[in-house]
């Protein structure tokens, strides 16, 4: 046997050292993270657990620290040698051309990687609540409109489109969706939620997570948990609720999204529940989220949330205590910028107050995620897909070359907006048949941004830069009606401002209305932040009455005797007074996005058959709060109270321009074991003269239980499209697991006994009822229980 020759070596040309193990893509992300942690100093470890709030350069240069309210910006040159975990909102801090923003981010990433000895870039995150919050990006309808569609598939498609745009310019993480359940509609952030029902929220939010993650973007569930249940509907206020409300109302959407959506990040809530802030709640962030549900991603701080443990909650005496509390509870990353996880945490570890093992646990999750995203790879390239193969030395030549509002995006935004329009009532006035004279009255009649929520870029950031164009086309309702009714005269009068008290414009508005054939009244909100609007973060209200003098304007128009059609462009439901019964028709939208006015016009003309359903109840009176359909018997009207919380229009309500018949109910399996399922079916017929969608909603009523239950709760739904005269047999299989609730001992159980399955067009419109019964022993369930009824057509 001949020995293999040994290759000659040249001592003058030493071989390159092998790549470190943490660069090895054959290893798991966790193994790579462990290998890297073993090589890092404590300051380098902490560098990966913080963000830096930045703003991209509109000239294509690298980013600079952003001046914000909490602190002076850190010294970048001192910060970067130890590495950087995240870049906060490079596109969402100021208006910047998308191509130059991508170039600026790429150059910043090169700088960050070059400054630390491992060559690790930062993870860049952005807001994407109603589209990528960047200048020039598509502004989709707000989440409350997603809920109104009752269409998770369409929401999944939208999220994937948002994710692709973000990924193309170098973003890695999106701070959405919001899974907060509306408990009090006075809360300013209602527009950011999907509705007042946990099941609707869970299914729609899960679809959003799946879409965003399919594009390679890390989805972030927020706000975990209870933020929306604050007292009096005030932002960042204490939460007062029992363990069962938390377990059966607040947590289920998060549980579903974690199980079925597989998000890679969760954001803690600002609030405290029964005295325990979410950022310092180890039972929530570690015991439930990680140990029980199996979540293995990162928990990130809501902006300044760790510092709030000291300055707002008073559970920490200094920054180091705040950092230690959050870290021990399960928070991995401090956002938006370095504060408590910097020097204070460094000192706490060095003096033995905080064990370094806690740092390593959080760091392992952070670095594993960076490995998943390719940020630890040897061939990582800072240049994103949108700039690949482009000449980058001439930034001016790149300006305008990246389109974040392409025609296919606008078409998708239009489809969602059309499906989200809710027709509340109609005496036959709609659809309009080419009226000769239309009076378009109201503060939202000719305002481009009236379709946008507070996290849409033109409102969220663009409002602070009035000299910069909006960046996207936002046709006003006046423009949309002019295009939809080219043969009509359209007279437009504001009549009043959104939230002002001046009524001097009423006279012109009423005179115009009297001369018209039909009056369309554009009412609602102006989105803003922290009191700068009537809806949005920090824009809470004391009563659910239309802002300003809008209700007075509406009532005066009703007195003219003309057919009046209010159109609501709003962020929350409002009581509409007399209009709920006296208006010729009522159209409700929730900030429907850049194609929203065109969707409204199409519904008014009849070109689109409205099919949206209410994701929140609309109150009959402005002061009956908090109120939600998901309530126990004691929450309903009674002879021993002088207030009546019955809504004007209940959760799930919505009508269209056709009619449906529900009949021939057959209960194939009316008796089931506590681990079995019920089976029933019925026939749905379109009895009208045009195609339309009906949303079949399935509610559970449990008349006798060991703890108080809501009168009914949604456990399933499905949109069904039928042609005129068409019919479908709808089969529903309901697992007994859906009848479970949190019992007196804190465990989720299914109890034997009688139930009602209500097949309904809304929470206030039951069409068919099946009486069924569970038999057998009480059964204890866990987080692996079945979550869905199977509703299908045959």
Short mmCIF file of C-alpha atoms in Angstrom, two decimals, residues 11-12 18 64 219 224 231 354 357 466 561 564 651:
data_model
loop_
_atom_site.label_atom_id
_atom_site.label_comp_id
_atom_site.label_asym_id
_atom_site.label_seq_id
_atom_site.Cartn_x
_atom_site.Cartn_y
_atom_site.Cartn_z
CA UNK A 11 6.31 28.62 5.78
CA UNK A 12 6.14 32.06 4.21
CA UNK A 18 -10.33 27.88 10.52
CA UNK A 64 -26.91 58.85 13.86
CA UNK A 219 -43.15 39.11 13.99
CA UNK A 224 -48.21 41.01 26.54
CA UNK A 231 -59.08 51.37 34.22
CA UNK A 354 -26.98 39.95 38.95
CA UNK A 357 -25.88 33.38 33.71
CA UNK A 466 -45.37 69.39 6.98
CA UNK A 561 -85.73 65.84 5.95
CA UNK A 564 -78.79 61.45 5.18
CA UNK A 651 -70.47 42.71 17.57
#
